[in-house]
């Protein structure tokens, strides 16, 4: 799903690990959450039931517009419609760090993923180039686009080594025309 912020920026919710999305848990629900965690630690037969209940507790989502910093919270009492909030002053809004309140608690040390994909034939929804390397990490890195396969693959392994050494990825994959060329960690 996606929606437009008041400022015009379109907020997309079509992937996992979004840096501008979070989940809210009501203070009134914390006892239930701890009870469920306790239950998970013991032997129990209703594992699915427990997961479903945790999921219910974490249903309420929150987004922050990366451009203007507006906050949107789902209203569980009203079909999870989004309610928007704006910062109190332009000074607050100008601070870059105020516009990324939903980053992982681990900040730049958050361990993300590296994806890369190449397509000889580009479907309509594909980007303007044949190959794209997408580092999903909390350090500043641009998506990298290529039209030459060898350059694409070479750069992928460079980025992979760099992120692995920095210890900020838990997985990496390289695909070409639908086939997996490389995955890390390898299959056991
Ligand atoms: Zn906005």
PDB file of C-alpha atoms and ligand atoms in Angstrom:
ATOM      1  CA  UNK A   1       0.000   0.000   0.000  1.00  0.00           C
ATOM      2  CA  UNK A   2       1.026   3.605  -0.350  1.00  0.00           C
ATOM      3  CA  UNK A   3      -0.369   6.984   0.603  1.00  0.00           C
ATOM      4  CA  UNK A   4       0.430  10.632   0.026  1.00  0.00           C
ATOM      5  CA  UNK A   5       1.679  12.821   2.834  1.00  0.00           C
ATOM      6  CA  UNK A   6       0.210  16.335   3.133  1.00  0.00           C
ATOM      7  CA  UNK A   7       3.514  17.639   1.749  1.00  0.00           C
ATOM      8  CA  UNK A   8       3.067  15.596  -1.432  1.00  0.00           C
ATOM      9  CA  UNK A   9       5.656  12.908  -0.687  1.00  0.00           C
ATOM     10  CA  UNK A  10       4.360   9.406  -1.437  1.00  0.00           C
ATOM     11  CA  UNK A  11       4.993   6.964   1.384  1.00  0.00           C
ATOM     12  CA  UNK A  12       5.317   3.374   0.169  1.00  0.00           C
ATOM     13  CA  UNK A  13       4.687   0.375   2.345  1.00  0.00           C
ATOM     14  CA  UNK A  14       5.587  -2.434   0.001  1.00  0.00           C
ATOM     15  CA  UNK A  15       8.701  -3.894   1.618  1.00  0.00           C
ATOM     16  CA  UNK A  16      10.016  -5.126   4.944  1.00  0.00           C
ATOM     17  CA  UNK A  17      12.433  -3.279   7.220  1.00  0.00           C
ATOM     18  CA  UNK A  18      11.225   0.182   6.246  1.00  0.00           C
ATOM     19  CA  UNK A  19      13.249   2.886   8.043  1.00  0.00           C
ATOM     20  CA  UNK A  20      10.180   5.145   8.350  1.00  0.00           C
ATOM     21  CA  UNK A  21       7.687   2.633   9.729  1.00  0.00           C
ATOM     22  CA  UNK A  22       7.112   1.267  13.193  1.00  0.00           C
ATOM     23  CA  UNK A  23       4.576  -0.469  15.370  1.00  0.00           C
ATOM     24  CA  UNK A  24       2.963   0.935  18.462  1.00  0.00           C
ATOM     25  CA  UNK A  25       1.960  -1.097  21.435  1.00  0.00           C
ATOM     26  CA  UNK A  26      -0.421   0.429  23.965  1.00  0.00           C
ATOM     27  CA  UNK A  27       0.845   0.632  27.519  1.00  0.00           C
ATOM     28  CA  UNK A  28      -2.372  -1.107  28.539  1.00  0.00           C
ATOM     29  CA  UNK A  29      -1.342  -4.122  26.424  1.00  0.00           C
ATOM     30  CA  UNK A  30       2.111  -4.660  27.927  1.00  0.00           C
ATOM     31  CA  UNK A  31       1.006  -7.106  30.597  1.00  0.00           C
ATOM     32  CA  UNK A  32      -0.599  -9.242  27.926  1.00  0.00           C
ATOM     33  CA  UNK A  33       2.603  -9.082  25.888  1.00  0.00           C
ATOM     34  CA  UNK A  34       4.779 -10.201  28.823  1.00  0.00           C
ATOM     35  CA  UNK A  35       2.326 -13.020  29.560  1.00  0.00           C
ATOM     36  CA  UNK A  36       2.628 -14.195  25.964  1.00  0.00           C
ATOM     37  CA  UNK A  37       6.441 -14.028  25.997  1.00  0.00           C
ATOM     38  CA  UNK A  38       6.457 -16.031  29.212  1.00  0.00           C
ATOM     39  CA  UNK A  39       4.209 -18.583  27.597  1.00  0.00           C
ATOM     40  CA  UNK A  40       6.553 -18.836  24.596  1.00  0.00           C
ATOM     41  CA  UNK A  41       9.468 -19.598  26.899  1.00  0.00           C
ATOM     42  CA  UNK A  42       7.668 -22.590  28.350  1.00  0.00           C
ATOM     43  CA  UNK A  43       6.444 -25.722  26.663  1.00  0.00           C
ATOM     44  CA  UNK A  44       3.052 -25.065  25.181  1.00  0.00           C
ATOM     45  CA  UNK A  45       0.855 -26.472  22.499  1.00  0.00           C
ATOM     46  CA  UNK A  46      -0.883 -23.358  21.227  1.00  0.00           C
ATOM     47  CA  UNK A  47       2.133 -21.714  19.560  1.00  0.00           C
ATOM     48  CA  UNK A  48       0.078 -20.396  16.615  1.00  0.00           C
ATOM     49  CA  UNK A  49      -2.414 -18.942  19.035  1.00  0.00           C
ATOM     50  CA  UNK A  50       0.354 -17.118  20.898  1.00  0.00           C
ATOM     51  CA  UNK A  51       1.820 -15.688  17.695  1.00  0.00           C
ATOM     52  CA  UNK A  52      -1.618 -14.550  16.564  1.00  0.00           C
ATOM     53  CA  UNK A  53      -2.157 -12.746  19.830  1.00  0.00           C
ATOM     54  CA  UNK A  54       1.236 -11.022  19.602  1.00  0.00           C
ATOM     55  CA  UNK A  55       0.379 -10.017  16.046  1.00  0.00           C
ATOM     56  CA  UNK A  56      -2.923  -8.534  17.251  1.00  0.00           C
ATOM     57  CA  UNK A  57      -1.107  -6.506  19.896  1.00  0.00           C
ATOM     58  CA  UNK A  58       1.276  -5.124  17.276  1.00  0.00           C
ATOM     59  CA  UNK A  59      -1.321  -4.285  14.654  1.00  0.00           C
ATOM     60  CA  UNK A  60      -1.145  -0.516  15.060  1.00  0.00           C
ATOM     61  CA  UNK A  61       1.365   0.973  12.683  1.00  0.00           C
ATOM     62  CA  UNK A  62       3.099   4.308  12.599  1.00  0.00           C
ATOM     63  CA  UNK A  63       4.821   6.012   9.681  1.00  0.00           C
ATOM     64  CA  UNK A  64       6.944   9.119   9.412  1.00  0.00           C
ATOM     65  CA  UNK A  65       7.254  11.088   6.207  1.00  0.00           C
ATOM     66  CA  UNK A  66      11.016  11.196   5.456  1.00  0.00           C
ATOM     67  CA  UNK A  67      10.573  14.540   3.692  1.00  0.00           C
ATOM     68  CA  UNK A  68       8.603  16.704   6.151  1.00  0.00           C
ATOM     69  CA  UNK A  69       8.592  14.544   9.293  1.00  0.00           C
ATOM     70  CA  UNK A  70       4.813  14.297   9.662  1.00  0.00           C
ATOM     71  CA  UNK A  71       3.729  11.291  11.706  1.00  0.00           C
ATOM     72  CA  UNK A  72       0.835   9.053  10.684  1.00  0.00           C
ATOM     73  CA  UNK A  73      -0.691   6.602  13.136  1.00  0.00           C
ATOM     74  CA  UNK A  74      -3.296   3.962  12.387  1.00  0.00           C
ATOM     75  CA  UNK A  75      -6.515   4.397  14.299  1.00  0.00           C
ATOM     76  CA  UNK A  76      -7.515   0.913  15.382  1.00  0.00           C
ATOM     77  CA  UNK A  77     -10.955   2.169  16.398  1.00  0.00           C
ATOM     78  CA  UNK A  78     -11.627   3.406  12.873  1.00  0.00           C
ATOM     79  CA  UNK A  79     -10.659   0.753  10.317  1.00  0.00           C
ATOM     80  CA  UNK A  80      -6.995   1.546  10.851  1.00  0.00           C
ATOM     81  CA  UNK A  81      -7.402   4.832   9.002  1.00  0.00           C
ATOM     82  CA  UNK A  82      -4.315   7.021   9.230  1.00  0.00           C
ATOM     83  CA  UNK A  83      -4.301  10.090  11.466  1.00  0.00           C
ATOM     84  CA  UNK A  84      -1.583  12.667  10.706  1.00  0.00           C
ATOM     85  CA  UNK A  85       0.421  14.837  13.117  1.00  0.00           C
ATOM     86  CA  UNK A  86       2.861  17.630  12.443  1.00  0.00           C
ATOM     87  CA  UNK A  87       5.870  18.818  14.460  1.00  0.00           C
ATOM     88  CA  UNK A  88       5.308  21.799  16.726  1.00  0.00           C
ATOM     89  CA  UNK A  89       7.719  24.212  15.109  1.00  0.00           C
ATOM     90  CA  UNK A  90       9.604  24.727  11.826  1.00  0.00           C
ATOM     91  CA  UNK A  91      12.850  24.526  13.860  1.00  0.00           C
ATOM     92  CA  UNK A  92      11.979  20.998  14.955  1.00  0.00           C
ATOM     93  CA  UNK A  93      11.028  20.109  11.428  1.00  0.00           C
ATOM     94  CA  UNK A  94      14.331  21.369  10.016  1.00  0.00           C
ATOM     95  CA  UNK A  95      16.418  18.975  12.113  1.00  0.00           C
ATOM     96  CA  UNK A  96      17.204  15.983   9.922  1.00  0.00           C
ATOM     97  CA  UNK A  97      17.323  13.584  12.888  1.00  0.00           C
ATOM     98  CA  UNK A  98      13.749  14.550  13.822  1.00  0.00           C
ATOM     99  CA  UNK A  99      12.601  13.155  10.501  1.00  0.00           C
ATOM    100  CA  UNK A 100      13.965   9.664  11.136  1.00  0.00           C
ATOM    101  CA  UNK A 101      12.396   8.836  14.480  1.00  0.00           C
ATOM    102  CA  UNK A 102      11.477   5.311  13.428  1.00  0.00           C
ATOM    103  CA  UNK A 103      14.958   4.041  12.665  1.00  0.00           C
ATOM    104  CA  UNK A 104      16.031   0.886  14.472  1.00  0.00           C
ATOM    105  CA  UNK A 105      17.114   1.283  18.097  1.00  0.00           C
ATOM    106  CA  UNK A 106      20.504   0.014  16.838  1.00  0.00           C
ATOM    107  CA  UNK A 107      20.833   3.023  14.507  1.00  0.00           C
ATOM    108  CA  UNK A 108      23.674   2.635  11.998  1.00  0.00           C
ATOM    109  CA  UNK A 109      24.624  -0.706  13.572  1.00  0.00           C
ATOM    110  CA  UNK A 110      21.285  -2.239  12.547  1.00  0.00           C
ATOM    111  CA  UNK A 111      21.938  -5.354  10.533  1.00  0.00           C
ATOM    112  CA  UNK A 112      20.116  -5.217   7.211  1.00  0.00           C
ATOM    113  CA  UNK A 113      20.212  -6.922   3.855  1.00  0.00           C
ATOM    114  CA  UNK A 114      21.857  -6.509   0.492  1.00  0.00           C
ATOM    115  CA  UNK A 115      19.831  -7.250  -2.615  1.00  0.00           C
ATOM    116  CA  UNK A 116      20.880  -7.090  -6.226  1.00  0.00           C
ATOM    117  CA  UNK A 117      18.956  -8.031  -9.313  1.00  0.00           C
ATOM    118  CA  UNK A 118      19.625  -8.004 -13.030  1.00  0.00           C
ATOM    119  CA  UNK A 119      17.172  -8.386 -15.898  1.00  0.00           C
ATOM    120  CA  UNK A 120      18.103  -8.693 -19.577  1.00  0.00           C
ATOM    121  CA  UNK A 121      14.520  -7.876 -20.458  1.00  0.00           C
ATOM    122  CA  UNK A 122      13.011  -5.143 -18.388  1.00  0.00           C
ATOM    123  CA  UNK A 123       9.384  -5.483 -17.338  1.00  0.00           C
ATOM    124  CA  UNK A 124       7.336  -2.235 -17.274  1.00  0.00           C
ATOM    125  CA  UNK A 125       7.636  -1.859 -13.525  1.00  0.00           C
ATOM    126  CA  UNK A 126      11.407  -2.349 -13.568  1.00  0.00           C
ATOM    127  CA  UNK A 127      13.803   0.566 -13.106  1.00  0.00           C
ATOM    128  CA  UNK A 128      15.379   2.453 -16.009  1.00  0.00           C
ATOM    129  CA  UNK A 129      18.464   0.256 -15.933  1.00  0.00           C
ATOM    130  CA  UNK A 130      19.038  -3.485 -16.239  1.00  0.00           C
ATOM    131  CA  UNK A 131      20.722  -4.034 -12.923  1.00  0.00           C
ATOM    132  CA  UNK A 132      20.196  -2.562  -9.493  1.00  0.00           C
ATOM    133  CA  UNK A 133      22.064  -3.050  -6.214  1.00  0.00           C
ATOM    134  CA  UNK A 134      19.987  -2.202  -3.159  1.00  0.00           C
ATOM    135  CA  UNK A 135      21.820  -1.975   0.153  1.00  0.00           C
ATOM    136  CA  UNK A 136      19.113  -2.013   2.844  1.00  0.00           C
ATOM    137  CA  UNK A 137      21.219  -0.630   5.667  1.00  0.00           C
ATOM    138  CA  UNK A 138      21.144   2.408   7.944  1.00  0.00           C
ATOM    139  CA  UNK A 139      24.303   4.003   6.615  1.00  0.00           C
ATOM    140  CA  UNK A 140      24.142   6.408   3.714  1.00  0.00           C
ATOM    141  CA  UNK A 141      24.448   4.402   0.518  1.00  0.00           C
ATOM    142  CA  UNK A 142      22.708   5.062  -2.742  1.00  0.00           C
ATOM    143  CA  UNK A 143      21.052   2.419  -4.833  1.00  0.00           C
ATOM    144  CA  UNK A 144      23.428   1.553  -7.630  1.00  0.00           C
ATOM    145  CA  UNK A 145      22.205   1.051 -11.179  1.00  0.00           C
ATOM    146  CA  UNK A 146      23.969  -0.577 -14.110  1.00  0.00           C
ATOM    147  CA  UNK A 147      23.566  -1.451 -17.759  1.00  0.00           C
ATOM    148  CA  UNK A 148      26.690  -3.552 -18.000  1.00  0.00           C
ATOM    149  CA  UNK A 149      26.440  -6.966 -16.350  1.00  0.00           C
ATOM    150  CA  UNK A 150      30.121  -7.426 -15.524  1.00  0.00           C
ATOM    151  CA  UNK A 151      30.318  -4.009 -13.856  1.00  0.00           C
ATOM    152  CA  UNK A 152      27.116  -4.779 -11.949  1.00  0.00           C
ATOM    153  CA  UNK A 153      28.379  -8.124 -10.654  1.00  0.00           C
ATOM    154  CA  UNK A 154      31.828  -6.759  -9.779  1.00  0.00           C
ATOM    155  CA  UNK A 155      30.317  -3.870  -7.813  1.00  0.00           C
ATOM    156  CA  UNK A 156      27.917  -6.211  -6.013  1.00  0.00           C
ATOM    157  CA  UNK A 157      30.763  -8.271  -4.566  1.00  0.00           C
ATOM    158  CA  UNK A 158      32.624  -5.097  -3.556  1.00  0.00           C
ATOM    159  CA  UNK A 159      29.575  -3.724  -1.724  1.00  0.00           C
ATOM    160  CA  UNK A 160      28.958  -7.153  -0.180  1.00  0.00           C
ATOM    161  CA  UNK A 161      32.516  -7.393   1.181  1.00  0.00           C
ATOM    162  CA  UNK A 162      32.337  -3.863   2.566  1.00  0.00           C
ATOM    163  CA  UNK A 163      29.022  -4.439   4.368  1.00  0.00           C
ATOM    164  CA  UNK A 164      30.158  -7.858   5.626  1.00  0.00           C
ATOM    165  CA  UNK A 165      33.363  -6.403   7.090  1.00  0.00           C
ATOM    166  CA  UNK A 166      31.362  -3.616   8.744  1.00  0.00           C
ATOM    167  CA  UNK A 167      29.109  -6.364  10.162  1.00  0.00           C
ATOM    168  CA  UNK A 168      25.879  -4.608   9.205  1.00  0.00           C
ATOM    169  CA  UNK A 169      24.171  -7.221   7.033  1.00  0.00           C
ATOM    170  CA  UNK A 170      22.650 -10.570   7.905  1.00  0.00           C
ATOM    171  CA  UNK A 171      21.960 -11.634   4.343  1.00  0.00           C
ATOM    172  CA  UNK A 172      22.832 -10.889   0.749  1.00  0.00           C
ATOM    173  CA  UNK A 173      21.505 -12.109  -2.561  1.00  0.00           C
ATOM    174  CA  UNK A 174      22.293 -11.630  -6.209  1.00  0.00           C
ATOM    175  CA  UNK A 175      19.749 -12.608  -8.847  1.00  0.00           C
ATOM    176  CA  UNK A 176      19.907 -12.473 -12.615  1.00  0.00           C
ATOM    177  CA  UNK A 177      16.881 -13.078 -14.830  1.00  0.00           C
ATOM    178  CA  UNK A 178      15.051 -14.781 -11.997  1.00  0.00           C
ATOM    179  CA  UNK A 179      17.907 -17.136 -11.130  1.00  0.00           C
ATOM    180  CA  UNK A 180      19.794 -16.914  -7.868  1.00  0.00           C
ATOM    181  CA  UNK A 181      23.488 -16.443  -8.582  1.00  0.00           C
ATOM    182  CA  UNK A 182      24.682 -15.882  -5.040  1.00  0.00           C
ATOM    183  CA  UNK A 183      23.245 -15.983  -1.532  1.00  0.00           C
ATOM    184  CA  UNK A 184      24.864 -15.408   1.821  1.00  0.00           C
ATOM    185  CA  UNK A 185      24.876 -17.074   4.223  1.00  0.00           C
ATOM    186  CA  UNK A 186      24.982 -20.105   1.939  1.00  0.00           C
ATOM    187  CA  UNK A 187      22.413 -22.874   2.201  1.00  0.00           C
ATOM    188  CA  UNK A 188      23.074 -25.397   4.955  1.00  0.00           C
TER     189      UNK A 188
HETATM  190 ZN1  LIG B   1       5.527  14.807   4.203  1.00  0.00          ZN
END
